[in-house]
PDB file of C-alpha atoms in Angstrom:
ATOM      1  CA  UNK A   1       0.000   0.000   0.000  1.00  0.00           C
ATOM      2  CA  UNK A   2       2.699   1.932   0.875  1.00  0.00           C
ATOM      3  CA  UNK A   3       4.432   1.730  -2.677  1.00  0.00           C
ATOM      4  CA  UNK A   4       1.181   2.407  -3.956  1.00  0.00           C
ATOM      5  CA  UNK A   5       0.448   6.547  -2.254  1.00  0.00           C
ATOM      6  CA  UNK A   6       4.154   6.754  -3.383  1.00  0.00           C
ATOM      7  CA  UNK A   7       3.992   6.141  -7.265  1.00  0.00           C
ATOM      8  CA  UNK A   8       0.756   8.423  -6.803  1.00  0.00           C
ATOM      9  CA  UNK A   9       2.251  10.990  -5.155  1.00  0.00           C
ATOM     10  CA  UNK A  10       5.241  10.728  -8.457  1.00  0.00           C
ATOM     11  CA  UNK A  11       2.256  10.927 -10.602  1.00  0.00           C
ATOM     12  CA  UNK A  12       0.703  14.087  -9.001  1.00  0.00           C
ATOM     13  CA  UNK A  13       3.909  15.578  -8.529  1.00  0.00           C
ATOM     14  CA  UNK A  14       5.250  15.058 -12.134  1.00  0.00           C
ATOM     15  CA  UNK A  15       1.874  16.262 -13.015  1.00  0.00           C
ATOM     16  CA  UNK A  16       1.864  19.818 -11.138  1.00  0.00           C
ATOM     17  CA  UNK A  17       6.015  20.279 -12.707  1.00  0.00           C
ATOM     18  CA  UNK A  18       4.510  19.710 -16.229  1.00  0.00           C
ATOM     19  CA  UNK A  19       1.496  22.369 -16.029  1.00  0.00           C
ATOM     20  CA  UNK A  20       4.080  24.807 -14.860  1.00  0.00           C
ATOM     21  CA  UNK A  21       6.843  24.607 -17.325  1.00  0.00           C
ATOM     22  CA  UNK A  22       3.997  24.335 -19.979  1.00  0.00           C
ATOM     23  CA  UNK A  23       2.277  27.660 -18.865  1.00  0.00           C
ATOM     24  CA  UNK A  24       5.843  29.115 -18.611  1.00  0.00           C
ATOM     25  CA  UNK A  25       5.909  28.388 -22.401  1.00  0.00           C
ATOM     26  CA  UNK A  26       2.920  29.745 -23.544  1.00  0.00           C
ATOM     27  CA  UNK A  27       3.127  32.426 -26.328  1.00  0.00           C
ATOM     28  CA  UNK A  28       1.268  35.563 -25.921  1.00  0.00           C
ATOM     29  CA  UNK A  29       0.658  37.696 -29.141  1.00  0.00           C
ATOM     30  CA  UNK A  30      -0.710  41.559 -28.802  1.00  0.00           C
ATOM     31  CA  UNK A  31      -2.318  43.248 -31.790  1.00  0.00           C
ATOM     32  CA  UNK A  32      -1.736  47.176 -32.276  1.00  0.00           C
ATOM     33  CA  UNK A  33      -4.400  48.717 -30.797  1.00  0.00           C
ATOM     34  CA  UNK A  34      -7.613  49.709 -33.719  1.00  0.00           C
ATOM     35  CA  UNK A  35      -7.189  53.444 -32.604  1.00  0.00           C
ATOM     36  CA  UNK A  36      -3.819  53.709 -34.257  1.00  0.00           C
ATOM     37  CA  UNK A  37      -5.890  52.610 -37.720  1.00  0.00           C
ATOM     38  CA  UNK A  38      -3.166  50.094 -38.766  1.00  0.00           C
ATOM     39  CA  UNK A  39      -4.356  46.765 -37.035  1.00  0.00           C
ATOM     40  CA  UNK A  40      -6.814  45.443 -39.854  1.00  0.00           C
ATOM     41  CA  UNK A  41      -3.754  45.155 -42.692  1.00  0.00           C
ATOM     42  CA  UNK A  42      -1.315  42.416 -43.888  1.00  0.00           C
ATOM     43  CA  UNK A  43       2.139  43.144 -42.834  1.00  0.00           C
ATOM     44  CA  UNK A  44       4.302  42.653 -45.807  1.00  0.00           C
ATOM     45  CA  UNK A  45       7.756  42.898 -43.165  1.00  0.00           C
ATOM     46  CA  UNK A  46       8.671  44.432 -39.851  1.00  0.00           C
ATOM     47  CA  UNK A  47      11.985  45.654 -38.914  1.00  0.00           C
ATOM     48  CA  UNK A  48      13.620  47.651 -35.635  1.00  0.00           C
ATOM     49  CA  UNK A  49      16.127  50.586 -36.189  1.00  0.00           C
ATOM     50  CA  UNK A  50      18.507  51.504 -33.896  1.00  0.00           C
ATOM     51  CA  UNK A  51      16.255  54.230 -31.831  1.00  0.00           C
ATOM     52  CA  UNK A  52      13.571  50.849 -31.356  1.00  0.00           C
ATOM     53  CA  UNK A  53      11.030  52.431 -33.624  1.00  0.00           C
ATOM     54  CA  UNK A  54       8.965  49.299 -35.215  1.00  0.00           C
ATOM     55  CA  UNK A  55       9.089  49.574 -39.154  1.00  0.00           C
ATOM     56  CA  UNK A  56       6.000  48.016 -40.599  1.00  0.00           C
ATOM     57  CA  UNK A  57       5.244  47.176 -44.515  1.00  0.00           C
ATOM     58  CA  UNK A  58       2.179  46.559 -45.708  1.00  0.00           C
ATOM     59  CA  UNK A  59       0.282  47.182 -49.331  1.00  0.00           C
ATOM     60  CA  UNK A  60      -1.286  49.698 -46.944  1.00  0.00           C
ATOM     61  CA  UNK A  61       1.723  52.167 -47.252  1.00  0.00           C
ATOM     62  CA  UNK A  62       4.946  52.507 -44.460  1.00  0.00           C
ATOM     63  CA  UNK A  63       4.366  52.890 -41.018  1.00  0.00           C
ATOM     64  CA  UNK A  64       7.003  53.877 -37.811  1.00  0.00           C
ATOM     65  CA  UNK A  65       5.721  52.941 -34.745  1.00  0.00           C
ATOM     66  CA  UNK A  66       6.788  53.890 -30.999  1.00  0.00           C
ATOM     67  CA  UNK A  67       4.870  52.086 -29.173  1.00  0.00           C
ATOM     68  CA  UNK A  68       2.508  54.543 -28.325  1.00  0.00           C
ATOM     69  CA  UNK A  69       1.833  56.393 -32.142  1.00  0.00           C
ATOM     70  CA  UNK A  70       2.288  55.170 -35.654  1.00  0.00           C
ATOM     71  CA  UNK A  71       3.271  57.776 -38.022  1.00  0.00           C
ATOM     72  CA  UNK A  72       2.009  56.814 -41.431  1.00  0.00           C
ATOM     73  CA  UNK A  73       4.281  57.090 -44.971  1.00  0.00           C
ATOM     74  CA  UNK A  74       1.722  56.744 -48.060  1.00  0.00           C
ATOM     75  CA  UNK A  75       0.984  57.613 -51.429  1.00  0.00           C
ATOM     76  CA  UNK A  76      -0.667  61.104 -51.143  1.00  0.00           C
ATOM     77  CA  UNK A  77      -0.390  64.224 -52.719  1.00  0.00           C
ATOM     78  CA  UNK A  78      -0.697  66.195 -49.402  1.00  0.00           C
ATOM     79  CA  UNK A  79       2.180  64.002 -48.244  1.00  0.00           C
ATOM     80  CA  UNK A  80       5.737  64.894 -49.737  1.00  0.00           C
ATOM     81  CA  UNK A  81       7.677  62.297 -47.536  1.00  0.00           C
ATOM     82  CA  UNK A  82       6.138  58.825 -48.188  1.00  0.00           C
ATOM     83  CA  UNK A  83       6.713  56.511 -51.476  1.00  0.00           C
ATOM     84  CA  UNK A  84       5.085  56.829 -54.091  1.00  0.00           C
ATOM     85  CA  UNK A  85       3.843  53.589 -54.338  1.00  0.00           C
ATOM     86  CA  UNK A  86       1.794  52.630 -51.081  1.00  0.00           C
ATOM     87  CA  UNK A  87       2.854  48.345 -51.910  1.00  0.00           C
ATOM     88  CA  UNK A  88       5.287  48.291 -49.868  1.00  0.00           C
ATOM     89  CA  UNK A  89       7.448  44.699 -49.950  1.00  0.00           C
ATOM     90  CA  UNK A  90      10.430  44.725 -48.034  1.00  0.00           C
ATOM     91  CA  UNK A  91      12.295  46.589 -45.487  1.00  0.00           C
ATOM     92  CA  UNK A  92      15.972  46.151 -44.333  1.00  0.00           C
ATOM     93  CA  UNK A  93      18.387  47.862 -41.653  1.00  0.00           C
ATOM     94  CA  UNK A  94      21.880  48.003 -43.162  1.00  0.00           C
ATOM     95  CA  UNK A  95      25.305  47.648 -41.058  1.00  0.00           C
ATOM     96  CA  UNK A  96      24.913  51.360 -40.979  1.00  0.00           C
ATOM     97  CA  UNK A  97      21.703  52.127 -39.698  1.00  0.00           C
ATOM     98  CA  UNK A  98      20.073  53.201 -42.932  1.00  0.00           C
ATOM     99  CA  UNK A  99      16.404  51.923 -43.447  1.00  0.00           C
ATOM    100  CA  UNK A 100      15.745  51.004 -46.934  1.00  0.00           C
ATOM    101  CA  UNK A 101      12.202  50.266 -48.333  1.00  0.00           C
ATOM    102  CA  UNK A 102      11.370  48.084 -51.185  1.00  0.00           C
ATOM    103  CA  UNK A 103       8.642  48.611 -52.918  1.00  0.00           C
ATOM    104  CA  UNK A 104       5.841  47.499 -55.827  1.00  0.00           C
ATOM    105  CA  UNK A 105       6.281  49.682 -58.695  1.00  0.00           C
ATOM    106  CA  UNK A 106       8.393  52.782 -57.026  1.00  0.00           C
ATOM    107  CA  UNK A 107      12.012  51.102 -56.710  1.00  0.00           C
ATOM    108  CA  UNK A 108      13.918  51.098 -54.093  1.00  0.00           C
ATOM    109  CA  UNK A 109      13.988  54.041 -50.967  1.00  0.00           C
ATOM    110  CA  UNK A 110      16.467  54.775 -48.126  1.00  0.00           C
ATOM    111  CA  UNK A 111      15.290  56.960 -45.393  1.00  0.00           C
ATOM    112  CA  UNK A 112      16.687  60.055 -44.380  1.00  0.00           C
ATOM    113  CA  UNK A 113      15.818  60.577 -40.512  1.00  0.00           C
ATOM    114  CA  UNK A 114      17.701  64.083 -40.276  1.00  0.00           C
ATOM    115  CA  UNK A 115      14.700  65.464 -43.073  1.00  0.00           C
ATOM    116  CA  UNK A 116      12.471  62.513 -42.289  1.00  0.00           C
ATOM    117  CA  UNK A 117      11.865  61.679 -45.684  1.00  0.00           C
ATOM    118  CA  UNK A 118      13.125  59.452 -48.606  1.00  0.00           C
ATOM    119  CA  UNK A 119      15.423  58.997 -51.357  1.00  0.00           C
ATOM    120  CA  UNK A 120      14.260  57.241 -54.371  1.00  0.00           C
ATOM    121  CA  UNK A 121      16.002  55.065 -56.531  1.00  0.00           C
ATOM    122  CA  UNK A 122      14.455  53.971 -59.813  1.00  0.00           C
ATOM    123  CA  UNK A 123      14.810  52.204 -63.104  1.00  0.00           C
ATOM    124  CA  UNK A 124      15.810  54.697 -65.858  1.00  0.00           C
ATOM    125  CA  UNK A 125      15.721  52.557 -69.314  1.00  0.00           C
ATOM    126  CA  UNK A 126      18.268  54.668 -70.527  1.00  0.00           C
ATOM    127  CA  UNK A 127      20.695  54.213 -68.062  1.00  0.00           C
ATOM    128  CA  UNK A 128      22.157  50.856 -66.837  1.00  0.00           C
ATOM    129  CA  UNK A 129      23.623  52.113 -63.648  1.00  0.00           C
ATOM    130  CA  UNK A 130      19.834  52.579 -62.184  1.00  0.00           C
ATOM    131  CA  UNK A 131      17.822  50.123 -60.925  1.00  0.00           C
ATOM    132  CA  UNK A 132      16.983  46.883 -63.015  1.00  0.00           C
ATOM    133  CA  UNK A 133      13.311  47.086 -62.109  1.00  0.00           C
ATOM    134  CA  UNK A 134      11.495  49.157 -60.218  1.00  0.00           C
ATOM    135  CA  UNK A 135       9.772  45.880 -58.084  1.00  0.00           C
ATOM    136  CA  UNK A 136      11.786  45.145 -55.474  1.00  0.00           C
ATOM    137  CA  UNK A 137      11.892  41.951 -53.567  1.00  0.00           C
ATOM    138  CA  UNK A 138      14.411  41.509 -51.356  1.00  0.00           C
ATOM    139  CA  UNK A 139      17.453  43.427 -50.237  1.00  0.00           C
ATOM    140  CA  UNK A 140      20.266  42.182 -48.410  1.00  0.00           C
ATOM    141  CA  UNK A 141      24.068  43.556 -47.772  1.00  0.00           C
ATOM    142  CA  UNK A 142      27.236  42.088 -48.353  1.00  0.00           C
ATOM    143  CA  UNK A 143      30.229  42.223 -45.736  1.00  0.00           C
ATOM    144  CA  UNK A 144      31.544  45.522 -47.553  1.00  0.00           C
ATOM    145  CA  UNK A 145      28.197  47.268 -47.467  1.00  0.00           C
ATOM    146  CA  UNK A 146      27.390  46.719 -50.294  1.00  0.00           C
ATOM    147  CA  UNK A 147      23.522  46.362 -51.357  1.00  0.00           C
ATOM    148  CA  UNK A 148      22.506  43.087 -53.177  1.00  0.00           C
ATOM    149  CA  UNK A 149      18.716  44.279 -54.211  1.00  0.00           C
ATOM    150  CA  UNK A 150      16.392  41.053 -55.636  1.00  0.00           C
ATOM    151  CA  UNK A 151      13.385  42.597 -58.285  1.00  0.00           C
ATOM    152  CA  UNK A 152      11.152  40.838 -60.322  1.00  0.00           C
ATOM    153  CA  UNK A 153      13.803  41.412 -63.882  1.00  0.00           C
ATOM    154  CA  UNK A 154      17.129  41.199 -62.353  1.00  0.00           C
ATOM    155  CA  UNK A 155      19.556  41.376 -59.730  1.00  0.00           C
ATOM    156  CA  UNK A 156      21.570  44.618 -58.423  1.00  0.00           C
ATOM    157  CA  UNK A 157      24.645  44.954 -56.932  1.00  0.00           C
ATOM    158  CA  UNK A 158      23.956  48.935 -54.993  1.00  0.00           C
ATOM    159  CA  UNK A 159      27.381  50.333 -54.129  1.00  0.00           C
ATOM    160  CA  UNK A 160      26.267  53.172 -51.769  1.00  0.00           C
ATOM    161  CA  UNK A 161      29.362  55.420 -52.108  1.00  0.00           C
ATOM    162  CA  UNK A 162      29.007  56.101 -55.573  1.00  0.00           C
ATOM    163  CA  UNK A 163      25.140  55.374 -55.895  1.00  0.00           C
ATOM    164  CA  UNK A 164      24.899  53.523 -58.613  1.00  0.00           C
ATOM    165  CA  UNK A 165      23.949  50.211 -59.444  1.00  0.00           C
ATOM    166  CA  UNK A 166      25.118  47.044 -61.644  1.00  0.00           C
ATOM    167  CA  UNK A 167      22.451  44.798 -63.335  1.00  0.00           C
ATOM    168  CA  UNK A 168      22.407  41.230 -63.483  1.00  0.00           C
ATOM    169  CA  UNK A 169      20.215  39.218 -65.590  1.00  0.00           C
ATOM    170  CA  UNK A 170      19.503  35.737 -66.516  1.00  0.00           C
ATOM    171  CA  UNK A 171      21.842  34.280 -69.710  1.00  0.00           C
ATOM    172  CA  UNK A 172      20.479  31.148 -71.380  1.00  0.00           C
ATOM    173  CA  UNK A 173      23.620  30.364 -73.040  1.00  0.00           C
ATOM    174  CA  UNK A 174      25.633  31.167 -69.544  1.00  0.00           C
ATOM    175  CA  UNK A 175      25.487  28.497 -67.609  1.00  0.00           C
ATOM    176  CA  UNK A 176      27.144  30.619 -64.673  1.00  0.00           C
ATOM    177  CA  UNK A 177      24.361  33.166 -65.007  1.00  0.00           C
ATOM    178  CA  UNK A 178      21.029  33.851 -62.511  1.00  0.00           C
ATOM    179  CA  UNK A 179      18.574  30.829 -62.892  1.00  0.00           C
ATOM    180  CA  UNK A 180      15.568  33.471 -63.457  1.00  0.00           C
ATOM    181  CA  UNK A 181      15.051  37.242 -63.359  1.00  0.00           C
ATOM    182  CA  UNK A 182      12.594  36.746 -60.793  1.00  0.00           C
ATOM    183  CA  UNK A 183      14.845  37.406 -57.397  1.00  0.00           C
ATOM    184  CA  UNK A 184      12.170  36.859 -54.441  1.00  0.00           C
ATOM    185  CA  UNK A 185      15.197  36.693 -51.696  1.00  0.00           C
ATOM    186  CA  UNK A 186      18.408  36.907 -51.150  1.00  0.00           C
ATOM    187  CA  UNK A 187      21.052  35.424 -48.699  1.00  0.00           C
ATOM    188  CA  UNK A 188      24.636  36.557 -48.238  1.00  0.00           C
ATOM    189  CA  UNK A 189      27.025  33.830 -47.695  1.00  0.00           C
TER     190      UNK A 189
END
């Protein structure tokens, strides 16, 4: 009988450790709050700059958030500071600090905090040190600083000193060349 309260006691006690580690381990998830009138969208990407303001994508436009405000970049013409494209894709802190914004049909933006506005950079068909497309994908930086930025005809090599880009493009008779045009993300190995 004895052996018997002390297995049950094991069982009890094993019981009561495992509800505590697994309410240790729950995950709790917190929505922005409706008031700030960015909750209801699809977040295309989220990023943290260096001050810990939340940078949020969406199709919805570009938003930097405090944690008490959002402060809303968009298409408008009563607002001089956002894209001009409100699709926004991807966003990406470089080893610098600069926040750059891809986009759906604008190119490709770095933010300027001292202004608190943008700098666009575009495709120009007549020159091929702009942007190969002006829908960009991904964005990702190599260990020089160097900008590697994926779009949906080509891939760019950004060197940020001189601002200019160089195009890559899929070869069908290279066999060294980009599998497709389309670059949806990049790594840097």
């Amino acid at each position: 009988m004895n052996k018997f309260y002390n297995i049950l006691f094991l069982i009890i006690l094993s019981s009561i450790f495992c509800i505590k580690i697994t309410a240790q381990n729950q995950l709790h998830f917190k929505q922005l709050p409706q008031e700030l009138g960015w909750s209801n969208y699809s977040i295309k990407d989220i990023i943290q700059d260096e001050k810990g303001f939340l940078w949020i994508a969406s199709w919805h436009g570009l938003a930097k958030y405090d944690g008490y405000t959002i402060k809303k970049y968009f298409q408008s013409p009563k607002q001089k500071k956002g894209s001009s494209s409100n699709k926004i894709i991807c966003l990406f802190k470089d080893s610098n600090n600069s926040i750059w914004v891809g986009t759906s049909y604008a190119g490709l933006y770095k933010y300027v905090p001292e202004t608190d506005s943008f700098i666009q950079y575009a495709n120009d068909a007549t020159n091929s040190n702009s942007l190969s497309n002006n829908n960009v994908w991904s964005i990702a930086e190599d260990p020089n600083g160097h900008l590697w930025i994926g779009t949906q005809n080509g891939l760019n090599y950004f060197d940020p000193e001189k601002e200019t880009f160089q195009q890559f493009y899929h070869q069908p008779d290279q066999a060294w060349s980009l599998s497709n045009n389309f670059i949806y993300s990049l790594a840097v190995t």
